[in-house]
């Protein structure tokens, strides 16, 4: 073993370090289109103190470190662009505390969405968190790190808005507690009423620190949950329909999808609405409010509720929605990437026309999905294309389509979500000069040697 490998083995134990080619192969890529790049070492630490020591080794040797959750963000954010050490967080998966009355949970930085979901269902059936539709192995810390969105985002904003505190290992090796937990035993706030330091880490893709613990807001889980689908073939009316729906404040989650298959979905836009209640009366009342608010569109014959066959309901109510993962592998061969700019809801019509235009131009299978964030404050519009890795031509066509999406999103006033390195550069170029300079100062101060997930958020 090399000197560095020996030092790492002393920290995590020999079983949890590897530089074997077969393991390096897996850690050099993700399911998306970004070309692979090999790390030198992979480690799987168990505690924040081990991460602290790994960071010190990397500092000393001047080699990069890249934290990794499940590697499902798809846009190359865990690919070690400059080699170094990949820190796989999966052993740090303990659920440390649930404060039931204050409705928050504290978990370690590698805890998966699936683990927290199952834990709450078993031990706290009246509580839930904002689950994304990502595969269950995706991690909570990484999802907030990329400002993900989930099942409660229409009501409460980005999943990162639900963070209640962080423990972070800095590039200096220092362990920092961010938020109320920095001075109180309670993890109820990531910032307020003090200066909110969580912004120095959330959204930075590990380029300023590694999250080792995270506090997350929990919300009431109602006893019943139901789904309705409102269908229209007029994409121009979708923003008005969403506006009316969000005005009721009775819908838990709103997703709009458009896809060519099965045939029943073709040429239509499906506004999927989830409603919840503790009693039949509550559910019925909400259902009536929702029906009522869309009455004008039914009257004008611009849309109507779809009758959902009972066999379809469990699939729609599934959390996470496995149909999304099934679509991701429709072409087989394990290739999937989507660009999901955050964009004003009024831009839905142009986005939905663009995804179809691109699919036809590049002969690709597509799915378009808009998740409403906040009370119509914005949406994540997913331009999703699936491809077969064994087909380089299909990969190239997908790459070109996604490049067009980047330009298009900027034109429409959108902001990239989980941007690739190229999109990060575009965003930095377009950014207000003062904000860009501030980012540069933050990065230079928090990571003076440039070893934290290098390539990402590099401001020159
Ligand atoms: C089928 C499918 C459906 C999806 N649906 C959704 C959805 O509904 N909503 C949604 O938000 N996303 C969705 N995604 C995207 C993505 O999978 C999720 O956002 C997921 O939560 C990312 O978590 P991860 O653990 O895979 O992140 P990773 O890819 O492992 O990491 C993401 C970033 O965070 C950094 N990072 C990881 N751990 C840490 C840490 N502890 N400290 C600091 N930095 C860290 C990594 O370096 C990387 O830059 C979906 C993906 C797929 C494949």
Coordinates of C-alpha atoms and ligand atoms in Angstrom, one line a residue:
X1 CA 0.0 0.0 0.0
X2 CA 1.1 3.5 -0.7
X3 CA 1.7 5.9 2.2
X4 CA -1.7 7.6 1.7
X5 CA -3.5 4.3 1.5
X6 CA -1.8 3.2 4.8
X7 CA -2.9 6.4 6.5
X8 CA -6.5 6.0 5.3
X9 CA -6.5 2.3 6.3
X10 CA -5.4 3.3 9.8
X11 CA -8.4 5.8 10.0
X12 CA -11.2 3.7 8.6
X13 CA -9.8 0.1 8.8
X14 CA -8.5 -2.0 6.0
X15 CA -12.0 -3.2 5.0
X16 CA -13.2 0.2 4.3
X17 CA -10.6 1.6 1.9
X18 CA -10.1 0.4 -1.6
X19 CA -8.1 1.2 -4.7
X20 CA -9.0 -2.0 -6.5
X21 CA -9.8 -1.4 -10.1
X22 CA -13.2 -3.1 -10.0
X23 CA -14.3 -0.7 -7.2
X24 CA -12.6 2.3 -8.7
X25 CA -14.6 1.6 -11.9
X26 CA -17.9 2.0 -10.1
X27 CA -16.9 5.1 -8.2
X28 CA -15.6 6.8 -11.4
X29 CA -19.1 7.3 -13.0
X30 CA -22.8 7.9 -12.4
X31 CA -25.9 6.9 -14.4
X32 CA -25.7 10.1 -16.5
X33 CA -23.8 11.3 -19.5
X34 CA -20.7 12.7 -18.0
X35 CA -17.5 10.9 -19.0
X36 CA -16.0 8.8 -16.1
X37 CA -12.9 9.8 -14.1
X38 CA -11.2 7.6 -11.7
X39 CA -10.5 8.4 -8.0
X40 CA -7.3 7.1 -6.5
X41 CA -8.9 5.8 -3.3
X42 CA -12.4 5.1 -2.0
X43 CA -13.1 5.2 1.8
X44 CA -16.2 4.4 3.7
X45 CA -15.9 6.1 7.1
X46 CA -18.1 5.6 10.1
X47 CA -17.8 8.8 12.1
X48 CA -17.4 12.5 11.8
X49 CA -14.0 12.2 13.5
X50 CA -12.8 9.7 10.8
X51 CA -13.9 12.2 8.1
X52 CA -12.0 14.9 10.0
X53 CA -8.8 12.8 9.8
X54 CA -9.4 11.9 6.2
X55 CA -9.6 15.6 5.4
X56 CA -6.4 16.2 7.2
X57 CA -4.6 13.5 5.2
X58 CA -6.0 15.0 2.0
X59 CA -4.8 18.5 3.1
X60 CA -1.4 17.2 3.9
X61 CA -1.0 15.4 0.5
X62 CA -2.9 18.2 -1.4
X63 CA -5.2 15.7 -3.0
X64 CA -9.0 16.1 -3.6
X65 CA -11.9 14.7 -1.6
X66 CA -15.3 14.1 -3.1
X67 CA -18.2 13.2 -0.8
X68 CA -20.8 10.8 -2.2
X69 CA -24.3 9.8 -1.1
X70 CA -25.9 7.3 -3.5
X71 CA -24.5 9.0 -6.6
X72 CA -28.0 9.4 -8.0
X73 CA -27.9 13.1 -8.8
X74 CA -27.1 12.1 -12.4
X75 CA -25.2 15.2 -13.5
X76 CA -21.7 14.1 -12.7
X77 CA -21.5 15.8 -9.3
X78 CA -19.9 12.8 -7.6
X79 CA -17.4 12.1 -10.4
X80 CA -14.0 12.8 -9.0
X81 CA -12.9 15.1 -11.9
X82 CA -9.4 15.5 -10.5
X83 CA -9.0 12.1 -8.8
X84 CA -8.3 11.9 -5.1
X85 CA -10.4 10.3 -2.4
X86 CA -14.1 9.5 -2.8
X87 CA -15.8 9.5 0.6
X88 CA -18.7 7.1 0.4
X89 CA -21.1 8.2 3.2
X90 CA -23.2 5.0 3.4
X91 CA -22.0 3.8 6.8
X92 CA -23.0 7.0 8.4
X93 CA -26.6 6.1 8.3
X94 CA -27.8 6.4 11.9
X95 CA -31.0 8.1 12.9
X96 CA -29.9 10.0 16.0
X97 CA -33.0 11.7 17.4
X98 CA -36.6 12.5 16.7
X99 CA -38.1 15.3 18.6
X100 CA -41.7 14.5 18.1
X101 CA -43.2 17.6 19.7
X102 CA -40.9 20.0 17.8
X103 CA -41.3 17.8 14.6
X104 CA -37.7 17.4 13.6
X105 CA -35.2 14.5 13.1
X106 CA -31.4 14.4 13.3
X107 CA -29.7 11.9 11.1
X108 CA -26.1 11.2 10.0
X109 CA -24.8 12.5 6.7
X110 CA -25.2 9.2 4.8
X111 CA -28.7 8.3 5.9
X112 CA -30.9 7.3 3.0
X113 CA -34.4 8.5 2.2
X114 CA -35.7 5.0 2.4
X115 CA -34.3 4.3 5.8
X116 CA -35.9 7.5 7.3
X117 CA -39.2 6.8 5.6
X118 CA -39.3 3.2 7.0
X119 CA -38.2 4.4 10.5
X120 CA -40.9 7.0 10.7
X121 CA -43.6 4.7 9.5
X122 CA -42.6 2.1 12.1
X123 CA -41.9 4.4 15.1
X124 CA -43.6 7.7 14.4
X125 CA -46.6 7.0 12.2
X126 CA -47.9 10.6 12.6
X127 CA -44.8 12.1 11.2
X128 CA -43.3 12.3 7.7
X129 CA -40.6 14.1 5.7
X130 CA -40.6 15.5 2.2
X131 CA -39.6 12.4 0.2
X132 CA -38.2 12.9 -3.3
X133 CA -39.1 10.4 -6.0
X134 CA -35.5 9.4 -6.3
X135 CA -34.5 5.7 -5.6
X136 CA -34.8 4.9 -1.9
X137 CA -31.0 4.7 -1.5
X138 CA -30.6 8.5 -2.3
X139 CA -29.4 10.3 0.8
X140 CA -31.0 13.1 2.8
X141 CA -27.9 15.2 3.2
X142 CA -27.1 15.1 -0.5
X143 CA -30.6 15.8 -1.5
X144 CA -30.6 19.0 0.6
X145 CA -27.1 19.7 -0.7
X146 CA -28.5 19.9 -4.3
X147 CA -31.7 21.7 -3.1
X148 CA -33.9 18.8 -4.0
X149 CA -37.7 18.8 -3.9
X150 CA -40.1 16.2 -2.6
X151 CA -43.6 15.4 -1.8
X152 CA -44.1 18.3 0.5
X153 CA -42.4 21.0 -1.6
X154 CA -45.6 22.6 -2.8
X155 CA -46.4 23.4 0.8
X156 CA -43.0 24.0 2.3
X157 CA -40.5 24.8 -0.5
X158 CA -37.3 23.1 -1.4
X159 CA -36.2 20.3 0.8
X160 CA -33.2 22.4 1.8
X161 CA -35.7 25.0 3.2
X162 CA -36.6 22.2 5.7
X163 CA -33.1 21.8 7.2
X164 CA -33.0 22.6 10.9
X165 CA -29.3 22.3 11.5
X166 CA -26.0 20.9 10.2
X167 CA -22.8 19.4 11.5
X168 CA -20.1 20.0 8.9
X169 CA -16.4 19.0 8.6
X170 CA -14.6 21.9 7.0
X171 CA -11.5 21.7 4.7
X172 CA -9.4 22.7 7.7
X173 CA -10.6 19.6 9.6
X174 CA -12.7 21.7 12.0
X175 CA -16.1 20.4 12.9
X176 CA -18.8 23.1 12.9
X177 CA -22.3 23.0 14.2
X178 CA -24.6 25.3 12.2
X179 CA -27.8 26.7 13.5
X180 CA -29.5 26.5 16.9
X181 CA -27.6 23.2 17.6
X182 CA -24.4 25.4 17.8
X183 CA -25.4 26.8 21.1
X184 CA -28.4 24.8 22.3
X185 CA -29.3 21.1 22.6
X186 CA -32.3 21.7 20.2
X187 CA -31.9 21.4 16.5
X188 CA -35.0 23.5 15.6
X189 CA -33.4 26.2 13.3
X190 CA -30.6 26.2 10.8
X191 CA -30.2 30.0 11.2
X192 CA -32.9 32.3 12.5
X193 CA -32.7 34.3 14.7
X194 CA -28.9 34.3 14.2
X195 CA -27.0 34.9 10.9
X196 CA -27.9 31.8 8.7
X197 CA -24.6 30.1 7.9
X198 CA -26.2 27.1 6.3
X199 CA -25.9 28.9 2.9
X200 CA -22.2 28.5 3.1
X201 CA -22.7 24.8 2.5
X202 CA -26.2 24.0 1.0
X203 CA -26.0 24.1 -2.8
X204 CA -22.2 23.9 -2.8
X205 CA -22.0 20.2 -3.7
X206 CA -19.4 19.5 -0.9
X207 CA -17.0 22.1 -2.3
X208 CA -17.1 24.0 1.1
X209 CA -17.6 21.2 3.6
X210 CA -18.9 17.7 4.3
X211 CA -22.2 17.3 6.2
X212 CA -21.9 14.7 8.9
X213 CA -25.2 15.4 10.7
X214 CA -28.3 17.0 9.5
X215 CA -31.6 18.1 11.2
X216 CA -34.7 18.0 9.1
X217 CA -38.3 19.2 9.6
X218 CA -41.0 16.6 9.9
X219 CA -44.6 17.3 9.1
X220 CA -48.0 15.7 10.1
X221 CA -48.8 12.5 8.3
X222 CA -52.5 12.4 7.7
X223 CA -54.3 9.0 8.0
X224 CA -55.7 9.1 4.4
X225 CA -54.2 10.2 1.1
X226 CA -55.8 10.3 -2.3
X227 CA -55.0 11.4 -5.8
X228 CA -56.9 13.1 -8.6
X229 CA -55.8 13.8 -12.1
X230 CA -57.0 16.9 -14.0
X231 CA -56.4 16.6 -17.7
X232 CA -56.2 19.3 -20.4
X233 CA -54.8 19.3 -23.9
X234 CA -54.1 23.1 -23.6
X235 CA -50.7 23.6 -22.1
X236 CA -51.2 27.4 -22.1
X237 CA -53.9 27.0 -19.4
X238 CA -51.8 24.8 -17.1
X239 CA -50.3 27.8 -15.1
X240 CA -53.8 29.2 -14.5
X241 CA -55.0 25.9 -13.3
X242 CA -52.1 25.5 -11.0
X243 CA -52.7 29.0 -9.7
X244 CA -56.3 28.2 -8.8
X245 CA -55.3 24.9 -7.1
X246 CA -52.5 26.5 -5.0
X247 CA -54.9 29.2 -4.0
X248 CA -57.1 26.7 -2.2
X249 CA -54.1 25.7 0.0
X250 CA -55.8 22.2 0.3
X251 CA -53.5 20.2 -2.0
X252 CA -50.5 18.5 -0.6
X253 CA -48.5 18.0 -3.7
X254 CA -48.9 19.0 -7.4
X255 CA -47.1 17.4 -10.3
X256 CA -47.9 17.9 -13.9
X257 CA -46.8 15.3 -16.3
X258 CA -46.9 14.8 -20.1
X259 CA -45.6 11.8 -21.9
X260 CA -46.4 9.9 -25.1
X261 CA -46.9 6.5 -23.7
X262 CA -49.2 4.7 -22.9
X263 CA -51.4 6.0 -25.6
X264 CA -54.0 7.2 -23.1
X265 CA -51.5 10.0 -22.0
X266 CA -50.6 11.2 -25.5
X267 CA -51.1 14.9 -26.2
X268 CA -52.4 15.7 -22.8
X269 CA -51.1 17.4 -19.7
X270 CA -52.0 15.7 -16.4
X271 CA -52.1 17.7 -13.3
X272 CA -51.7 15.2 -10.5
X273 CA -53.1 16.4 -7.2
X274 CA -52.6 14.7 -3.9
X275 CA -54.9 15.4 -1.0
X276 CA -54.8 14.2 2.6
X277 CA -57.0 14.0 5.6
X278 CA -57.5 12.4 9.0
X279 CA -61.1 11.7 8.4
X280 CA -63.4 11.0 5.4
X281 CA -65.1 14.4 6.0
X282 CA -61.8 16.2 5.8
X283 CA -60.8 14.4 2.6
X284 CA -64.2 15.0 1.1
X285 CA -64.2 18.7 2.0
X286 CA -60.8 19.2 0.4
X287 CA -61.8 17.2 -2.7
X288 CA -64.9 19.5 -3.1
X289 CA -62.7 22.6 -2.8
X290 CA -60.3 21.3 -5.4
X291 CA -63.1 20.3 -7.8
X292 CA -64.8 23.7 -7.3
X293 CA -61.7 25.7 -8.0
X294 CA -61.3 24.0 -11.4
X295 CA -65.0 24.3 -12.2
X296 CA -64.5 27.2 -14.7
X297 CA -62.2 25.0 -16.8
X298 CA -64.7 22.2 -16.8
X299 CA -67.5 24.6 -17.8
X300 CA -65.5 25.9 -20.7
X301 CA -64.6 22.4 -21.7
X302 CA -60.9 23.1 -21.5
X303 CA -60.2 20.2 -19.1
X304 CA -61.8 17.6 -16.9
X305 CA -61.0 15.1 -14.2
X306 CA -59.8 11.7 -15.4
X307 CA -61.4 8.7 -13.8
X308 CA -58.5 6.8 -12.4
X309 CA -58.9 3.0 -12.7
X310 CA -58.5 1.4 -9.2
X311 CA -55.6 -0.6 -10.4
X312 CA -53.7 2.6 -11.2
X313 CA -54.2 4.2 -7.8
X314 CA -51.5 2.3 -5.9
X315 CA -48.9 3.3 -8.5
X316 CA -49.8 6.9 -8.3
X317 CA -49.9 6.9 -4.5
X318 CA -46.6 5.1 -4.3
X319 CA -43.8 7.0 -2.4
X320 CA -41.3 7.3 -3.9
X321 CA -43.0 6.9 -7.2
X322 CA -41.3 3.8 -8.7
X323 CA -42.8 4.5 -12.1
X324 CA -40.2 7.3 -12.4
X325 CA -37.3 4.8 -11.8
X326 CA -39.0 2.4 -14.3
X327 CA -39.1 5.1 -16.9
X328 CA -35.4 5.8 -16.2
X329 CA -34.6 2.3 -17.5
X330 CA -37.1 2.1 -20.3
X331 CA -34.3 1.9 -22.9
X332 CA -32.5 -0.7 -20.7
X333 CA -28.7 -0.4 -20.4
X334 CA -28.9 1.9 -17.4
X335 CA -28.6 5.4 -18.8
X336 CA -30.7 8.3 -17.5
X337 CA -30.3 12.0 -17.1
X338 CA -32.6 14.8 -16.7
X339 CA -32.2 18.5 -16.7
X340 CA -34.6 20.1 -14.3
X341 CA -34.3 23.9 -14.4
X342 CA -36.1 25.8 -11.6
X343 CA -38.4 28.1 -13.6
X344 CA -41.5 30.3 -13.3
X345 CA -44.7 28.3 -13.6
X346 CA -45.9 30.7 -16.3
X347 CA -43.2 29.2 -18.5
X348 CA -44.8 25.7 -18.4
X349 CA -46.2 25.9 -22.0
X350 CA -42.9 26.7 -23.6
X351 CA -41.1 24.0 -21.6
X352 CA -43.6 21.3 -22.5
X353 CA -43.4 22.2 -26.2
X354 CA -39.6 22.2 -26.1
X355 CA -39.3 18.8 -24.5
X356 CA -41.5 17.3 -27.3
X357 CA -39.6 19.2 -30.0
X358 CA -36.3 17.9 -28.7
X359 CA -37.5 14.3 -28.4
X360 CA -38.7 14.4 -32.0
X361 CA -35.6 16.2 -33.3
X362 CA -33.2 13.8 -31.6
X363 CA -35.5 10.7 -31.8
X364 CA -35.5 10.1 -28.0
X365 CA -37.9 8.7 -25.4
X366 CA -39.0 11.5 -23.2
X367 CA -41.0 12.3 -20.1
X368 CA -41.8 15.8 -18.9
X369 CA -42.6 16.4 -15.3
X370 CA -43.2 19.6 -13.4
X371 CA -43.2 19.7 -9.7
X372 CA -44.7 22.8 -8.2
X373 CA -42.6 24.4 -5.5
X374 CA -44.3 26.6 -3.0
X375 CA -47.7 28.1 -3.7
X376 CA -46.9 28.4 -7.5
X377 CA -43.7 30.3 -6.6
X378 CA -41.7 28.3 -9.1
X379 CA -41.5 24.8 -10.5
X380 CA -38.8 22.2 -11.3
X381 CA -39.4 21.3 -14.9
X382 CA -37.8 17.9 -15.7
X383 CA -36.7 17.4 -19.3
X384 CA -36.1 13.7 -18.9
X385 CA -34.5 11.5 -21.5
X386 CA -33.6 7.8 -21.1
X387 CA -30.8 6.1 -23.1
X388 CA -29.0 2.9 -23.6
X389 CA -25.4 3.0 -22.5
X390 CA -24.5 0.4 -25.1
X391 CA -25.6 2.8 -27.9
X392 CA -23.1 5.7 -28.2
X393 CA -25.2 7.3 -30.9
X394 CA -28.3 7.5 -28.6
X395 CA -26.0 8.9 -25.8
X396 CA -24.7 11.6 -28.2
X397 CA -28.3 12.6 -29.2
X398 CA -29.3 12.8 -25.6
X399 CA -26.2 14.9 -24.8
X400 CA -27.1 17.3 -27.6
X401 CA -30.8 17.5 -26.5
X402 CA -29.7 18.3 -22.9
X403 CA -27.3 21.0 -24.1
X404 CA -30.1 22.7 -25.9
X405 CA -32.2 22.5 -22.7
X406 CA -29.4 24.5 -20.8
X407 CA -29.5 27.3 -23.3
X408 CA -33.3 27.3 -23.5
X409 CA -33.6 27.4 -19.7
X410 CA -31.5 30.5 -19.5
X411 CA -33.5 32.2 -22.3
X412 CA -36.7 31.6 -20.3
X413 CA -35.2 33.1 -17.1
X414 CA -34.7 29.7 -15.5
X415 CA -31.9 28.7 -13.1
X416 CA -30.2 25.3 -13.4
X417 CA -30.9 22.7 -10.8
X418 CA -28.1 20.3 -9.8
X419 CA -26.1 21.8 -12.7
X420 CA -23.3 20.0 -14.5
X421 CA -19.9 21.6 -14.3
X422 CA -20.6 23.3 -17.7
X423 CA -23.9 24.6 -16.4
X424 CA -22.2 25.8 -13.3
X425 CA -19.8 27.8 -15.5
X426 CA -22.7 29.3 -17.5
X427 CA -24.4 30.3 -14.3
X428 CA -21.3 31.9 -12.9
X429 CA -20.7 33.8 -16.2
X430 CA -24.3 35.1 -16.1
X431 CA -24.3 35.9 -12.4
X432 CA -24.3 39.5 -11.0
X433 CA -20.6 40.5 -10.5
X434 CA -21.1 41.2 -6.8
X435 CA -22.6 37.8 -6.1
X436 CA -19.9 36.1 -8.1
X437 CA -17.2 37.9 -6.2
X438 CA -18.8 36.9 -2.9
X439 CA -18.9 33.2 -4.0
X440 CA -15.2 33.5 -4.9
X441 CA -14.4 34.9 -1.4
X442 CA -16.3 32.1 0.3
X443 CA -14.7 29.4 -1.7
X444 CA -11.2 30.8 -1.3
X445 CA -11.7 31.1 2.5
X446 CA -13.3 27.8 3.1
X447 CA -11.1 25.8 0.8
X448 CA -7.9 27.7 0.1
X449 CA -6.1 24.6 -1.3
X450 CA -9.0 23.8 -3.7
X451 CA -9.3 20.1 -2.6
X452 CA -13.1 20.0 -1.9
X453 CA -14.9 18.4 -4.8
X454 CA -12.7 20.4 -7.2
X455 CA -14.2 21.4 -10.6
X456 CA -17.4 22.3 -8.9
X457 CA -18.3 25.9 -8.2
X458 CA -14.9 27.1 -9.2
X459 CA -15.1 30.9 -9.6
X460 CA -12.2 32.6 -11.2
Ligands
LIG1 C1 -35.6 8.1 -11.0 C2 -35.1 9.3 -10.3 C3 -36.0 10.2 -9.7 C4 -35.6 11.3 -9.0 N1 -36.5 12.1 -8.4 C5 -36.1 13.2 -7.7 C6 -37.1 14.0 -7.0 O1 -38.3 13.7 -7.0 N2 -36.6 15.0 -6.3 C7 -35.3 15.3 -6.2 O2 -34.9 16.3 -5.5 N3 -34.4 14.6 -6.8 C8 -34.8 13.5 -7.6 N4 -33.8 12.8 -8.2 C9 -32.4 13.2 -8.2 C10 -31.5 12.7 -7.1 O3 -31.5 11.3 -7.2 C11 -31.9 13.0 -5.7 O4 -32.0 14.4 -5.6 C12 -31.0 12.4 -4.6 O5 -31.6 12.8 -3.4 C13 -29.6 12.8 -4.6 O6 -29.0 12.1 -3.5 P1 -27.7 11.2 -3.7 O7 -27.4 10.6 -2.3 O8 -27.9 10.3 -4.8 O9 -26.7 12.4 -4.1 P2 -25.2 12.3 -4.7 O10 -25.3 12.2 -6.2 O11 -24.4 11.2 -4.0 O12 -24.6 13.7 -4.3 C14 -25.1 14.9 -4.7 C15 -24.1 16.0 -4.4 O13 -24.0 16.2 -3.0 C16 -22.6 16.0 -2.5 N5 -22.7 15.3 -1.2 C17 -23.2 14.0 -1.0 N6 -23.2 13.8 0.3 C18 -22.7 14.9 0.9 C19 -22.4 15.2 2.3 N7 -22.6 14.4 3.3 N8 -21.8 16.4 2.5 C20 -21.6 17.3 1.5 N9 -21.8 17.0 0.2 C21 -22.4 15.8 -0.1 C22 -22.0 15.2 -3.6 O14 -20.6 15.4 -3.7 C23 -22.7 15.7 -4.8 O15 -22.1 16.9 -5.2 C24 -34.2 11.6 -8.9 C25 -33.3 10.7 -9.5 C26 -33.7 9.6 -10.1 C27 -32.7 8.7 -10.7

